[in-house]
Structures are given as C-alpha cells and as structure tokens.
Coordinates of C-alpha atoms in Angstrom, one line a residue:
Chain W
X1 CA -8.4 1.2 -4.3
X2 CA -10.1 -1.0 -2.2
X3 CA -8.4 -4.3 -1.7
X4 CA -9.6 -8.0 -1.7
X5 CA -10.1 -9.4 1.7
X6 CA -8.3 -12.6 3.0
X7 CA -10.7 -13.2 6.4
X8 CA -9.4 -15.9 8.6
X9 CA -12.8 -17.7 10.4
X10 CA -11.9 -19.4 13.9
X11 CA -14.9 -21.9 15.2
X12 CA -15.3 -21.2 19.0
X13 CA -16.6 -23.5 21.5
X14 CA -17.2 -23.0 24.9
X15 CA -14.1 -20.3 24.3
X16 CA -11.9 -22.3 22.7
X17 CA -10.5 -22.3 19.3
X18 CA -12.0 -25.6 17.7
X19 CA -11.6 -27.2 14.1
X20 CA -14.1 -30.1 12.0
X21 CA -15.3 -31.4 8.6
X22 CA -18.3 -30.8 7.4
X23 CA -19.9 -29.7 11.4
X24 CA -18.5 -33.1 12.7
X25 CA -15.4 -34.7 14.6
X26 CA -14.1 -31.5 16.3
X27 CA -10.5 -31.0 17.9
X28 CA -9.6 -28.0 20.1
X29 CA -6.8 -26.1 18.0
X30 CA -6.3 -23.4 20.7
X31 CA -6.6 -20.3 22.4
X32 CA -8.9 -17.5 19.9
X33 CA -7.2 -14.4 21.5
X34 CA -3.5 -16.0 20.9
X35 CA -4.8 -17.4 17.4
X36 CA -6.3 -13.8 16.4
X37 CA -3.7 -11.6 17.4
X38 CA -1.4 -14.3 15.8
X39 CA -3.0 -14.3 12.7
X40 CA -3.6 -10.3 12.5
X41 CA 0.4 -10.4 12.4
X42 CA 0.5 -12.7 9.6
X43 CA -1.7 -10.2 7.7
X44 CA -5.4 -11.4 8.0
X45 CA -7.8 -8.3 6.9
X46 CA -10.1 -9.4 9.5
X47 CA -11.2 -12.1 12.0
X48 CA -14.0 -13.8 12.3
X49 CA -15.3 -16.2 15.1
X50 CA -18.0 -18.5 14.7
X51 CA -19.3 -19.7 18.2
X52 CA -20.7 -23.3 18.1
X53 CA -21.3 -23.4 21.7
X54 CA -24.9 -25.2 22.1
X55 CA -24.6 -24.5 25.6
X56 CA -26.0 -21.2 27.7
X57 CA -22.4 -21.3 29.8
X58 CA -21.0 -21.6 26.3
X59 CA -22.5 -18.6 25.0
X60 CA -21.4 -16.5 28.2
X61 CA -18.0 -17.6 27.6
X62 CA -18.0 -16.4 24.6
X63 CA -18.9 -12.7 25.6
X64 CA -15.5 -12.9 28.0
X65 CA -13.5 -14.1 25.1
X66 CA -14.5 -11.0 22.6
X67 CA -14.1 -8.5 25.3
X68 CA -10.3 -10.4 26.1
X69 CA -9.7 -10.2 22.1
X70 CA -10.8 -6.8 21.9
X71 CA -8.4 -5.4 23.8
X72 CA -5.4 -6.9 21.5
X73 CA -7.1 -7.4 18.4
X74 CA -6.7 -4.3 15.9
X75 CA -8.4 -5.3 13.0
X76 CA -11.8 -5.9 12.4
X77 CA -14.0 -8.7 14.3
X78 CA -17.2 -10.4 13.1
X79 CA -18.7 -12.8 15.7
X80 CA -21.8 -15.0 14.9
X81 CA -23.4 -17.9 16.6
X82 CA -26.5 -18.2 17.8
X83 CA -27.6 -14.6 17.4
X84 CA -31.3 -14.5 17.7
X85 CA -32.5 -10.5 18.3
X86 CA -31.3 -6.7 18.0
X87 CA -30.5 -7.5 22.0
X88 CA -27.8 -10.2 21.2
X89 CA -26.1 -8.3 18.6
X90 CA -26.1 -5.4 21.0
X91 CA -24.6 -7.4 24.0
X92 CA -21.4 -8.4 21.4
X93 CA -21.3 -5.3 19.8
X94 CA -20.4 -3.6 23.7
X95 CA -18.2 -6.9 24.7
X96 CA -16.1 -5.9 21.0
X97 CA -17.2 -6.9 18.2
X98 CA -17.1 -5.0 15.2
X99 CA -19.6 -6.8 13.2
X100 CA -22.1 -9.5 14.5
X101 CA -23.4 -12.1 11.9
X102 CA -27.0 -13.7 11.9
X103 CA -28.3 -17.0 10.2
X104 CA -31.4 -18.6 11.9
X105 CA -32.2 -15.3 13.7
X106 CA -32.9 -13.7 10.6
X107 CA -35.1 -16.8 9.0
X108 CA -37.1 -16.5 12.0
X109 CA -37.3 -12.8 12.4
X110 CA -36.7 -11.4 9.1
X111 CA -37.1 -7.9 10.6
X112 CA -35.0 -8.1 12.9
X113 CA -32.1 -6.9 10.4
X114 CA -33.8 -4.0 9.7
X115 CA -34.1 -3.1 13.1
X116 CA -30.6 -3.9 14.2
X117 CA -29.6 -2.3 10.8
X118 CA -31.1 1.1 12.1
X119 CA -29.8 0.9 15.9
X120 CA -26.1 0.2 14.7
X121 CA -25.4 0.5 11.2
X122 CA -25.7 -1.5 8.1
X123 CA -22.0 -1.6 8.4
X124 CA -22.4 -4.1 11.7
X125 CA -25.0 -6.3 9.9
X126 CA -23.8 -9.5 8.5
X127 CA -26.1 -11.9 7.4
X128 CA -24.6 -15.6 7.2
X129 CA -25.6 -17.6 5.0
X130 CA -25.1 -21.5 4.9
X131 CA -26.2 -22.9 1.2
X132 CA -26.1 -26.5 -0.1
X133 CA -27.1 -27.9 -3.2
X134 CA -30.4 -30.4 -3.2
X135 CA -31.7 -31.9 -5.6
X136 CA -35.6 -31.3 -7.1
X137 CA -38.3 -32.5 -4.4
X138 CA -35.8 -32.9 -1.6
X139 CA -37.6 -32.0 1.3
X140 CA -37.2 -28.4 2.7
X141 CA -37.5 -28.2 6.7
X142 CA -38.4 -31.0 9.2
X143 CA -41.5 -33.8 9.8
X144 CA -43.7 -35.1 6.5
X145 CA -45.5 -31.6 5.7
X146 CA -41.8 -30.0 5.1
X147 CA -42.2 -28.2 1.5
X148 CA -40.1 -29.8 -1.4
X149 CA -37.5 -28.3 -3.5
X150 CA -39.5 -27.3 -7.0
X151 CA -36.5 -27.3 -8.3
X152 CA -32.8 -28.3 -7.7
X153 CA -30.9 -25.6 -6.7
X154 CA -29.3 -24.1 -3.4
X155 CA -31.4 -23.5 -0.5
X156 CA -30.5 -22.0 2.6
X157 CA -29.6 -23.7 5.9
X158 CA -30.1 -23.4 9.4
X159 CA -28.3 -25.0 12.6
X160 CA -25.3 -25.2 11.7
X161 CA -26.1 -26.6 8.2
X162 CA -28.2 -29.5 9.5
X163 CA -31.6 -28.1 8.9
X164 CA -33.0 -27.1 5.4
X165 CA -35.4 -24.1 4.5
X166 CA -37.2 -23.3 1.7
X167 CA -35.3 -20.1 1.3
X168 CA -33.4 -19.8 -2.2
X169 CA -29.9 -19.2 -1.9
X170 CA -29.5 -16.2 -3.8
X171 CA -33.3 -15.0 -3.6
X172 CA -32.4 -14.7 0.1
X173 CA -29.3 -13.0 -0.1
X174 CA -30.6 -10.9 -1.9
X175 CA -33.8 -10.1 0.7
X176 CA -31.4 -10.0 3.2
X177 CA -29.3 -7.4 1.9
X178 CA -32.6 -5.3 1.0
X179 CA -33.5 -5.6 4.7
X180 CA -30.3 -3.9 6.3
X181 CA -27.4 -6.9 6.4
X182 CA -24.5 -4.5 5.3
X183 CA -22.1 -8.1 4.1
X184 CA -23.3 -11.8 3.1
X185 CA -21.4 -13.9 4.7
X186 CA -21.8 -17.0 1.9
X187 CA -21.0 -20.7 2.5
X188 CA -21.3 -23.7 0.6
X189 CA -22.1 -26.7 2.5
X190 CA -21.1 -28.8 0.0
X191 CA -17.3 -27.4 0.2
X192 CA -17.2 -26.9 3.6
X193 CA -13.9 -28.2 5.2
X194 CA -13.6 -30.7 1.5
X195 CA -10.6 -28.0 0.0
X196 CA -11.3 -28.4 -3.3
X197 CA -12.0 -24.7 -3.2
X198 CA -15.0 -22.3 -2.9
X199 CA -17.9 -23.4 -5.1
X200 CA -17.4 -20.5 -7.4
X201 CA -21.0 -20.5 -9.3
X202 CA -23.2 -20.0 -6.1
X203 CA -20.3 -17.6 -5.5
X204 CA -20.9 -15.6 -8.5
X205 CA -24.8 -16.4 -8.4
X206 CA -25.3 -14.1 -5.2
X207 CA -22.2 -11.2 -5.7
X208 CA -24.2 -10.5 -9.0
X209 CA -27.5 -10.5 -7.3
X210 CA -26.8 -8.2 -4.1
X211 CA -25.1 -4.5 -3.9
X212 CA -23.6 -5.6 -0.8
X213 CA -20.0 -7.3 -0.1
X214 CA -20.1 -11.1 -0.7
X215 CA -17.6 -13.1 1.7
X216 CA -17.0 -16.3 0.0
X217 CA -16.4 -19.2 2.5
X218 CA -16.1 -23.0 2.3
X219 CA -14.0 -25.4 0.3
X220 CA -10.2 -22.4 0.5
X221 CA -7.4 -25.4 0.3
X222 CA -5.0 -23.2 -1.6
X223 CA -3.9 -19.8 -2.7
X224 CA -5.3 -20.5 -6.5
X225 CA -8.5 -21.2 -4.8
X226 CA -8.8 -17.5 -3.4
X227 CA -7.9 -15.9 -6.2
X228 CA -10.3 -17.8 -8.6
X229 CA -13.2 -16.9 -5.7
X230 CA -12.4 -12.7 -6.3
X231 CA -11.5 -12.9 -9.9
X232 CA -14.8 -16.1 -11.0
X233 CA -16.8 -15.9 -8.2
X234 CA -16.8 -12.1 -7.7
X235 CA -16.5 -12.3 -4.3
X236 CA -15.1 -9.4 -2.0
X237 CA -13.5 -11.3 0.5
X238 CA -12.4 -14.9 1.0
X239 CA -13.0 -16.6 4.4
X240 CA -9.9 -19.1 5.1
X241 CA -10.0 -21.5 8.3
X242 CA -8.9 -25.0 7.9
X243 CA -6.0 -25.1 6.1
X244 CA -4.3 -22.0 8.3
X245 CA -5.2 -24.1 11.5
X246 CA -3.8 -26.8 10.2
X247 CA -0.3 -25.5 9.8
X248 CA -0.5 -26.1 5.7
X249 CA 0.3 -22.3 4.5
X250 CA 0.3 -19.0 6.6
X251 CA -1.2 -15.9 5.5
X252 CA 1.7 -14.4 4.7
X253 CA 1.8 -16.5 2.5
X254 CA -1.3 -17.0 0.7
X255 CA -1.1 -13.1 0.1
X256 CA 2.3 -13.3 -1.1
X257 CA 1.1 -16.0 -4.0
X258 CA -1.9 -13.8 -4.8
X259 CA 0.2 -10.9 -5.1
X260 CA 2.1 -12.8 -7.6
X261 CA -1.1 -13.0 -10.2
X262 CA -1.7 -9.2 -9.6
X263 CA -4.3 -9.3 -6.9
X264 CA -4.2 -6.1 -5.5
X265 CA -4.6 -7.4 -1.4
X266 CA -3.4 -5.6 0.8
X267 CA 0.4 -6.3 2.1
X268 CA 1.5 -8.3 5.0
X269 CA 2.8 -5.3 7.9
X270 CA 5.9 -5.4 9.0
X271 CA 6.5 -6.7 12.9
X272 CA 4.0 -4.0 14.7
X273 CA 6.4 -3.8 18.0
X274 CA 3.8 -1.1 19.0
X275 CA 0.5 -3.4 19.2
X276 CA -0.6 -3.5 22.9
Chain A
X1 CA 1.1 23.2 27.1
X2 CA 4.1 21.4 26.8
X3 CA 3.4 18.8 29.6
X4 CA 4.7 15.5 29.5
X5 CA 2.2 13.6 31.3
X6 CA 0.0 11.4 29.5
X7 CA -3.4 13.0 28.5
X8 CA -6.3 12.4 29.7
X9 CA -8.9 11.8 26.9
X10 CA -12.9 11.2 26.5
X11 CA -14.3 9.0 24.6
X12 CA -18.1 9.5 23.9
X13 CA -20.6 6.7 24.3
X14 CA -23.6 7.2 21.9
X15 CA -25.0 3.9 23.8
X16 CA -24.0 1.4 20.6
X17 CA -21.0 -0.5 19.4
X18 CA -17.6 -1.2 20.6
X19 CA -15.3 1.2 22.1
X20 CA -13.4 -1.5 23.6
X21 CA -10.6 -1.4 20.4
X22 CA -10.5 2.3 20.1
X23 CA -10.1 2.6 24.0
X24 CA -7.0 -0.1 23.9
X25 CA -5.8 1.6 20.9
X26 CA -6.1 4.8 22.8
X27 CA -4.3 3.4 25.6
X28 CA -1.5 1.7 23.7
X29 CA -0.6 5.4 22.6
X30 CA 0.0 6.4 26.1
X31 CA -3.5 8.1 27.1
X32 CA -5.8 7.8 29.9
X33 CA -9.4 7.2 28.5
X34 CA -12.6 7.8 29.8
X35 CA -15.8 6.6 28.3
X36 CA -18.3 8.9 28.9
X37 CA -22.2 9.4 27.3
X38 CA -22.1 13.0 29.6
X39 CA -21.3 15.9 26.9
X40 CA -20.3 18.1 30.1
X41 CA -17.6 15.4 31.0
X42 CA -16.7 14.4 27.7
X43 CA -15.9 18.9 27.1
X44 CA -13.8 18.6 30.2
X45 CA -10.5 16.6 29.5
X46 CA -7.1 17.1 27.2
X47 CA -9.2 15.6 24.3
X48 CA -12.4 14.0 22.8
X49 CA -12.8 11.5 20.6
X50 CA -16.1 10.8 19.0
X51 CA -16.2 7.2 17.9
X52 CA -17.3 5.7 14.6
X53 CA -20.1 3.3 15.8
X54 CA -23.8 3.3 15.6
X55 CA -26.1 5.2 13.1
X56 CA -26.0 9.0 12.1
X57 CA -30.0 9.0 14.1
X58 CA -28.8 7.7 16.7
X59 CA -25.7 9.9 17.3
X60 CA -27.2 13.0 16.7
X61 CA -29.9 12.4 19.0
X62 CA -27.5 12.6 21.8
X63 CA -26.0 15.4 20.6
X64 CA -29.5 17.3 20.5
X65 CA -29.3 20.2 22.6
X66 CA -25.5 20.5 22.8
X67 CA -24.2 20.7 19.4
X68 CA -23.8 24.2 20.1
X69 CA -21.8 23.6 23.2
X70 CA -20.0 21.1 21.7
X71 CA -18.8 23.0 18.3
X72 CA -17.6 26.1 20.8
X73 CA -15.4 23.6 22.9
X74 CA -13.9 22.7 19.4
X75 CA -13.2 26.3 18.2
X76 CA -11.7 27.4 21.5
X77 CA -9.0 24.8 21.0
X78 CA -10.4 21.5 22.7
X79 CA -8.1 18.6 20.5
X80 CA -10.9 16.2 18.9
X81 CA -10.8 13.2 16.2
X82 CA -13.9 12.1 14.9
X83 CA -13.9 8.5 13.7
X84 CA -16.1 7.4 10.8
X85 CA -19.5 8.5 11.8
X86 CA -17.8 10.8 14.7
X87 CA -16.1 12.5 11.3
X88 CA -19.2 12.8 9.8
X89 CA -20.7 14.4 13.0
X90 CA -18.4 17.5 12.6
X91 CA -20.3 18.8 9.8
X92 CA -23.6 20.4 9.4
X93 CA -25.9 17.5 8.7
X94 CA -26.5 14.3 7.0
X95 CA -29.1 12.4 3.8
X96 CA -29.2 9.5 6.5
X97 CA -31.0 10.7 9.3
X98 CA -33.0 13.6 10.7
X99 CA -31.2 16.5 12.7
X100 CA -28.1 18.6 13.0
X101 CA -24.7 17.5 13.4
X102 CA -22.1 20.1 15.2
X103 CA -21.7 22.2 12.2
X104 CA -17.5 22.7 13.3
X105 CA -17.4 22.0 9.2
X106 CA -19.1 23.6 6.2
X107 CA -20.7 20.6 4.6
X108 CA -22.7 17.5 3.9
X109 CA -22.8 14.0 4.7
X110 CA -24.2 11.6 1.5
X111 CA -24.7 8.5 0.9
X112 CA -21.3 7.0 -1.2
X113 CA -21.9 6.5 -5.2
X114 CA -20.9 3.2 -5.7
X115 CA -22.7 -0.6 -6.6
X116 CA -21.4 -2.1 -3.4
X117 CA -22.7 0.0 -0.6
X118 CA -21.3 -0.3 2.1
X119 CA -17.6 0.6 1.3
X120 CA -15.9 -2.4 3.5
X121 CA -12.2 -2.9 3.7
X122 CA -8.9 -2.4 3.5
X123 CA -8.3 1.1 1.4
X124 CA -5.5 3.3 0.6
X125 CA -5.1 6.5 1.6
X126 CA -3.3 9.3 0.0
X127 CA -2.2 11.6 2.9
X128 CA -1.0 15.6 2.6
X129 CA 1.5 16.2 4.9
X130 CA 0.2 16.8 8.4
X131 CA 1.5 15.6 11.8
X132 CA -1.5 13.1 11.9
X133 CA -0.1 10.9 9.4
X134 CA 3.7 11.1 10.7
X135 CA 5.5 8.2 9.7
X136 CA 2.9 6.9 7.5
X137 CA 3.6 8.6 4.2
X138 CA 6.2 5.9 2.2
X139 CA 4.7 3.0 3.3
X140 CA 1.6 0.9 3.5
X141 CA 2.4 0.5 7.2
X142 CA 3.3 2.1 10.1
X143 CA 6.6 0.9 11.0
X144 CA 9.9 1.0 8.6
X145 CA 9.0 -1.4 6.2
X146 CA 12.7 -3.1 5.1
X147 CA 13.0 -3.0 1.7
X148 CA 11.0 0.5 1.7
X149 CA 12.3 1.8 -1.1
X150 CA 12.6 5.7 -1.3
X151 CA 11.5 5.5 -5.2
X152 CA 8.2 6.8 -4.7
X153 CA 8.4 8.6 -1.7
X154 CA 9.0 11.9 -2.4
X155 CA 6.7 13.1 0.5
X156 CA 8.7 12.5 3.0
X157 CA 10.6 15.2 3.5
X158 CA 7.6 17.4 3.2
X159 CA 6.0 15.7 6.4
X160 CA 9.3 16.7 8.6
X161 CA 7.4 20.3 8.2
X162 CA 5.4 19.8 11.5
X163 CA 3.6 22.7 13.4
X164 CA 1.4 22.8 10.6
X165 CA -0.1 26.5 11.1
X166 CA -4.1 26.3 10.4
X167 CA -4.4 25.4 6.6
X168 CA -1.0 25.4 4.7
X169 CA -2.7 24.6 1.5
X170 CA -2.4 27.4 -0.7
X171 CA 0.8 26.1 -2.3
X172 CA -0.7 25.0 -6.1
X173 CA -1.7 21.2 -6.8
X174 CA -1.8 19.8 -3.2
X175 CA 0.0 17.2 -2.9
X176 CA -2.5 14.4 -3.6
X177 CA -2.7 15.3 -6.6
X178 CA 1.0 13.9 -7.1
X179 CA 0.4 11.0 -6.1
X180 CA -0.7 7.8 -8.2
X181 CA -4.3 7.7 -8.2
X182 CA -4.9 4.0 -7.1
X183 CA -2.6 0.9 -7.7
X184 CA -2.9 -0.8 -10.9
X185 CA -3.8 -4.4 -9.9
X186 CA -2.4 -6.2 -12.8
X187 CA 1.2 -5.4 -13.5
X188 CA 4.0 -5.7 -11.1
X189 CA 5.4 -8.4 -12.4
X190 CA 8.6 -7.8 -10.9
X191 CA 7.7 -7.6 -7.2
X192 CA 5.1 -9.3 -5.8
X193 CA 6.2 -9.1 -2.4
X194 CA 5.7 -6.0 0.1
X195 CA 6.8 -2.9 -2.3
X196 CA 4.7 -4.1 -5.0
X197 CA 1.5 -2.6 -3.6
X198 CA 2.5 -0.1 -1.5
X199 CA 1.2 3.7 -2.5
X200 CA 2.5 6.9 -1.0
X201 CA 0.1 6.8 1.7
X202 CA -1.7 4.4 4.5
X203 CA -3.7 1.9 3.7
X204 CA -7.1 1.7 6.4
X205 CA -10.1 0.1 7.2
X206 CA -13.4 1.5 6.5
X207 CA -17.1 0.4 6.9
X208 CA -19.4 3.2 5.5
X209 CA -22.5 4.1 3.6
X210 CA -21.9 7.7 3.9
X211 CA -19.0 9.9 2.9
X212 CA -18.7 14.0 4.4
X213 CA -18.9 16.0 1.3
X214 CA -16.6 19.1 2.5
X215 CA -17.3 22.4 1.4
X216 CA -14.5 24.2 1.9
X217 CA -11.7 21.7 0.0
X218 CA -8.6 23.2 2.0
X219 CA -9.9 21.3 5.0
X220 CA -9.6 18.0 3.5
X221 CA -6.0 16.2 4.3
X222 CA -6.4 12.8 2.8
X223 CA -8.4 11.4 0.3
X224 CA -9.5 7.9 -1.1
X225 CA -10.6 6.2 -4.1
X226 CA -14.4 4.2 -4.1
X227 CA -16.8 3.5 -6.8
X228 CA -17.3 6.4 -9.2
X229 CA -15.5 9.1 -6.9
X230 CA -12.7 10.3 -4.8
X231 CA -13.8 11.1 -1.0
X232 CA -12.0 13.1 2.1
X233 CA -10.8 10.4 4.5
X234 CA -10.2 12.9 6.9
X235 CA -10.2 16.4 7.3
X236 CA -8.8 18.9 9.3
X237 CA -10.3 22.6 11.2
X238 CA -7.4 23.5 13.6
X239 CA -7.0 21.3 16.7
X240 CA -9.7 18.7 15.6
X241 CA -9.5 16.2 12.9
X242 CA -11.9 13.6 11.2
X243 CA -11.0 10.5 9.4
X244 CA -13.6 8.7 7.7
X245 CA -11.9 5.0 8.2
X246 CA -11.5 3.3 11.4
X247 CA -8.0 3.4 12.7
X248 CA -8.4 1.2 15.5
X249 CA -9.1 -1.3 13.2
X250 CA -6.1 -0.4 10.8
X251 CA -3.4 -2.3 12.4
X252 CA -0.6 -0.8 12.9
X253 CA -0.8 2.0 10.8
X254 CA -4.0 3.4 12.8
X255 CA -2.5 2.9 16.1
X256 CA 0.3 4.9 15.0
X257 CA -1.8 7.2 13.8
X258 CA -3.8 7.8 17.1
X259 CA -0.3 7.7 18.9
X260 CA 0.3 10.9 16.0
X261 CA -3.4 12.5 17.3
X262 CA -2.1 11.9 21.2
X263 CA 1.1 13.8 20.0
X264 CA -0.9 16.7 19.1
X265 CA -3.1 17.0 22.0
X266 CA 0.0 17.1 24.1
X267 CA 1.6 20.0 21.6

C-alpha cells in the first residue's frame, strides 16, 4: 500500500538552511546538505527546500547547493522558489532535483505547467500553493483598482504570502492540477509557523477537489497534528519544518507516535552504513 | 566474466531531469558511470541503465531510429535496468505518447487506474526471489533491521537460490501470491515500532502516471498494490531488468538494490 508521507521542508537562503514565523525574523539553522542527509536518516519520505533568496547570487547559490545535496541525498527532492518558466525548472531538474515547485510562475503563466508538464513529467510538477483566509471585500492584489473578495473564503497568495490574488483556493488547485502540476503543495498562511496544526478544512476542501496528491503544510506542532491532516484533512503527505529545526521531536519520532494510531507510514531504516 | 574490476556502466541522457542521484547511487555500488545521450556509446560498456526521468515523448524520440539496435544489444546479453519510465521503455509502446519503445518485452504501457494520478510515494513491494532483490526480502529495509523477526519471512531461504536460470517460474502460485496482499493500516496494536509495518518485501518510491502492462506474466518479478489493481514493479527478460519505482530515491533499500544489479553485471 502506498504510505502517508512525513515531508520535512527546509527554507534556503542564499544556501543556507534558515527558519521564521509567519515570512518574518529569520535565524540561520544550518547547512541543507548536513540537515537533509540528517533528516533522510531519521526517516523523512522526502525533502523539500524552499529557497527565499531575493537575490540573483542567491538563486545561483542555490543551484550549487542541490547539485552538493544530490549527490548524498537518496530520497526524493522538491525545490521551489522563485521558479518563473519551463527553463528554471529545467536548470534544477539537471542540478538534482526530483521535483521543482511553482507559485507566482504559474499565476503569471498559467501554461507554463502544461508545458513543463509535457517536457518532464507530471510527476516533476508541483504546484505550491500559499492560501489565507480573508474576509468578504478584502481587497485581492495591489493599488485601489485591486478586485475585492465577493466572498470570504481562501484566496491564493503570491511572494512569499505577502501579495493577494483573486484566485480561489481550491478553484485553483484544482486548475492547476488540470493543467499538468502532478502534487499541490498546500499551505495555510494563517497556520504558518503558529503550531496549532494544519488548518484541516482548506485541507480537506482541495484533496476532495483535485485527483492529484495534496501536501498539507503549515501550522505541524505535534505528531496528533499529522495524523488528524491524513485521516480529516485527507491529505497525502504532511510537510513538517519548524518544530524538527527546532530540536522539539525527531522524525523518528513523529513516525513512531503515528504508527501507534495505525497509520500505515512507512518505517524509520535502520543505520544505512552504505549511503555514500 | 568473472572480473573483479568495477564495471563500467552508461547512463542515458534523454536531455531532462536529474541523473545526478542515480549516478551517486551508481557510484556508491562500486561502478564507473558515464552519462551519455550517444546510443552508440551508451551499447558499448559492461551495462546500461535507462533512467526514469522525463516524458514517454520525449524518451522515445531519442530512441527513434535505434530501438532496433538497442533491443539486439539487450538480447545478445548487454546487462540493462530500466528505471520508471526506462522500464517502461523496454516494451513495445505506450497510451502516453506517440512511437515505439524497444519492444525487448511483449506489452503495453497505460495509464494507472486509480483517483490520485500520479502514484507518488513510498510503496511496498512484494519481491519473487531473484538476485536483484538480495537482502531485501524480510525487511522493509535494506540492512538487518534488529528486531527482524523471522515470523514472516519465509522467503528467505528461497532468495539463497541465486543464478536464477532465465525464468524459474513454472513452480505453481509464485511466490507473491504468498505473501500478504498489503498491510492492514489499523491493527497492530501490539507493535508500533519498526516490525509493525514491515511486509515480506521492499518498500520504494515511485512517481508514475503509467504502469507496463506485461504480456507474458512469467516476466514480472515484483508486484505492487495502487488504486483498483496490482502492477509489475519490475520485470525481468534475461540479463536486463525494469523496475517501475525509482531506487535511487528509495534509501537504502534501492541503493542496495543497484549494488544487487552491479553484482549481476559483474556475474
């Protein structure tokens, strides 16, 4: 059977490993190769980094440190950042990335899935998406002629979560998945970094509206809350960042807890003396 | 040839994705690996290795013209493991894009019956014994797990049986069949630790849309569970072998299993 994914997310910056709330106050936290192959031993499913770099250099860097994680790194890896055509996704692809994920490239180039979709696989498309809750008439994109919510609900989110869209939530998960992203990656703003765990109704709102996997991401503090994001929110992974980096709980042994209330994931390895 | 020194494999560069993993993962078993995108070159070595990135179109447009050449190399003895897509290019053809594929199996490649398409994650694996899957039969990984039970491991002595000659089906309910079809999430009560998931196979990662629909069954060696149906996840036609998830994305277990393929090449 095909088990639940724990995914552990690592925010990059200028190639290091760094760690905020809610996109603000951020600390370096380390080295992603040593933190990747570190966690794959633990027993993360798969590793994803998230590169905030706002710089050019940044983004270069960040081609040097997939190719140095590649080459240690046996298990699945999902970069995103800053991904704007079929040419970026291409460039980390070849430097070793398994899977590339897309947020503002994709609201700006809706096509561009499709076409990326078609040169590499479905399988390699991820499209991120970064939802928050707003409220009815809350205004939908920058300057006064920015459209207003018709009605309160969760609306898609660009740079880094600061800048609203008019795209539904779930309406454009949905269109996203029909355009060739082969995985949603799905997170709540409104969680993000808080712990009080994954905000389980969008959750279930967009598993139930795509035939695509659903990675459920913001808000993980504990093990209860990653169970209650496969089991209520549907969800076929569950992205885990802050309270790993933070020393609170290990994979190990999140996995072991889930085990414990029958969730089939997959177990922890035993020491791999063989990994290069 | 029973030389000791390391072989020297090719790995074939369609022109997408990464072959950086599988190239470590090669190298970690003790091979020398060349990329190559030259059919000639990649023929020319202990071993090829088609890779499991990019689309079927894409793949099988850089195969036009030498699928012939390509499927001769393979029946003449040339070792091969086809990963994912480079599994499903061993076969005659494919729903998801135009052209041939090398034809080395009888068969088709379709589009997997299931709500949540694509197939992505961690699956088990319930491996027959052949030398690819040495070592991997009682646990979930690929080193002695402690505490690894012999309780449901029956196979084990049935994988000391190397030199697998051709197809040693034939003998009744293979051994799949045995084997429990899929955990049952909900009740271990007992043990939630390590043994409590383990099934008498590997578990790998896979990322496909498409599964090889083999029509001879003998060649299949492993099988897994998805949606509504039970697939090959990898097959077998002498010397070359296909396995439909990725092993140098599979942790341990798949670099043990490409140390298992390098084993083979160097029978």
């Amino acid at each position: 059977m095909l088990r639940p994914r724990v995914i552990v997310c690592l925010d990059v910056q200028d190639g290091r490993v760094v760690k905020g709330t809610n996109f603000r106050g951020l600390r370096d936290v380390g080295d992603p190769v040593e933190l990747a192959a570190r966690y794959e031993a633990e027993g993360a499913d798969e590793i994803v980094f998230l590169d905030i770099s706002a710089s050019h250099e940044g983004r270069g860097t960040l081609l040097e440190t997939v190719q140095r994680t590649a080459r240690v790194l046996f298990i699945p890896l999902t970069v995103g950042g800053g991904v704007r055509t079929e040419h970026d996704m291409n460039a980390l692809l070849r430097a070793g990335a398994d899977k590339v994920s897309v947020n503002s490239g994709a609201v700006n180039d809706p096509d561009m899935l499709t076409r990326s979709a078609a040169l590499f696989g479905r399988q390699c498309v991820v499209a991120s998406l970064d939802a928050a809750r707003v409220e009815a008439g809350t205004p939908l994109g920058e300057g006064p002629d920015a459209p207003r919510a018709p009605e309160a609900g969760w609306y898609h989110h660009t740079h880094g979560g600061r800048r609203a869209t008019p795209l539904e939530a779930v309406a454009w998960a949905r269109r996203c998945a029909e355009l060739g992203a082969g995985e949603i990656l799905l997170t709540s703003m409104d969680r993000d970094g808080v712990r009080t765990g994954y905000d389980l109704a969008l959750t279930r709102a967009v598993s139930d509206a795509v035939d695509v996997p659903v990675i459920a991401s913001g808000g993980a503090g504990e093990a209860s809350h990653l169970r209650d994001g496969f089991t209520e929110g549907g969800a076929a992974a569950v992205l885990v960042a802050g309270i790993l980096h933070d020393g609170l709980t290990t994979v190990e042994a999140l996995k072991a807890e889930l085990m414990g209330w029958g969730i089939p994931v997959r177990p922890v390895p035993a020491s791999e003396p063989e990994a290069a | 040839m029973t030389t000791r020194t390391p072989p020297h494999v090719t790995l074939f560069d369609y022109g997408a994705g990464n072959l950086h993993s599988l190239a470590k993962g090669l190298e970690a078993g003790g091979a020398r690996v060349t990329i190559t995108p030259d059919w000639t070159e990649a023929l020319s070595r202990d071993a090829l290795i088609l890779p499991g990135v990019g689309s079927f179109g894409a793949a099988v447009r850089a195969l036009e013209g030498h699928a012939d050449t390509v499927r001769e190399a393979l029946e003449a003895g040339l070792p091969c493991l086809g990963i994912c897509l480079g599994m499903q290019l061993l076969f005659d053809g494919s729903e998801e894009g135009e052209g041939r594929g090398i034809g080395l199996l009888p068969g088709q490649v379709r589009r997997i019956r299931a709500r949540v398409v694509p197939q992505m994650g961690w699956n088990d694996v319930d491996t027959t014994p052949d030398p690819l899957f040495e070592g991997l039969h009682a646990s979930g990984s690929g080193s002695g797990v402690p505490g690894g039970e012999p309780a449901d491991a029956p196979h084990v002595s049935a994988e000391t049986s190397r030199g697998m000659t051709g197809d040693e089906s034939g003998s009744g309910p293979d051994v799949t069949a045995v084997t429990s079809p899929g955990m049952t999430g909900g009740e271990h009560g007992d043990a939630p630790h390590v043994s409590a998931v383990t099934s008498s196979g590997m578990t790998a990662y896979y990322a496909n849309s498409f599964i090889c629909e083999a029509t001879d069954p003998e060649s299949v060696i492993a099988w897994s569970d998805y949606g509504e149906e039970r697939f090959a996840a990898a097959v077998r036609r002498g010397r070359s072998w296909g396995v439909q998830f990725h092993p140098e994305k599979s942790s341990a277990a798949g670099l043990r299993l490409l140390r298992n393929f390098l084993s083979e090449v160097t029978r």
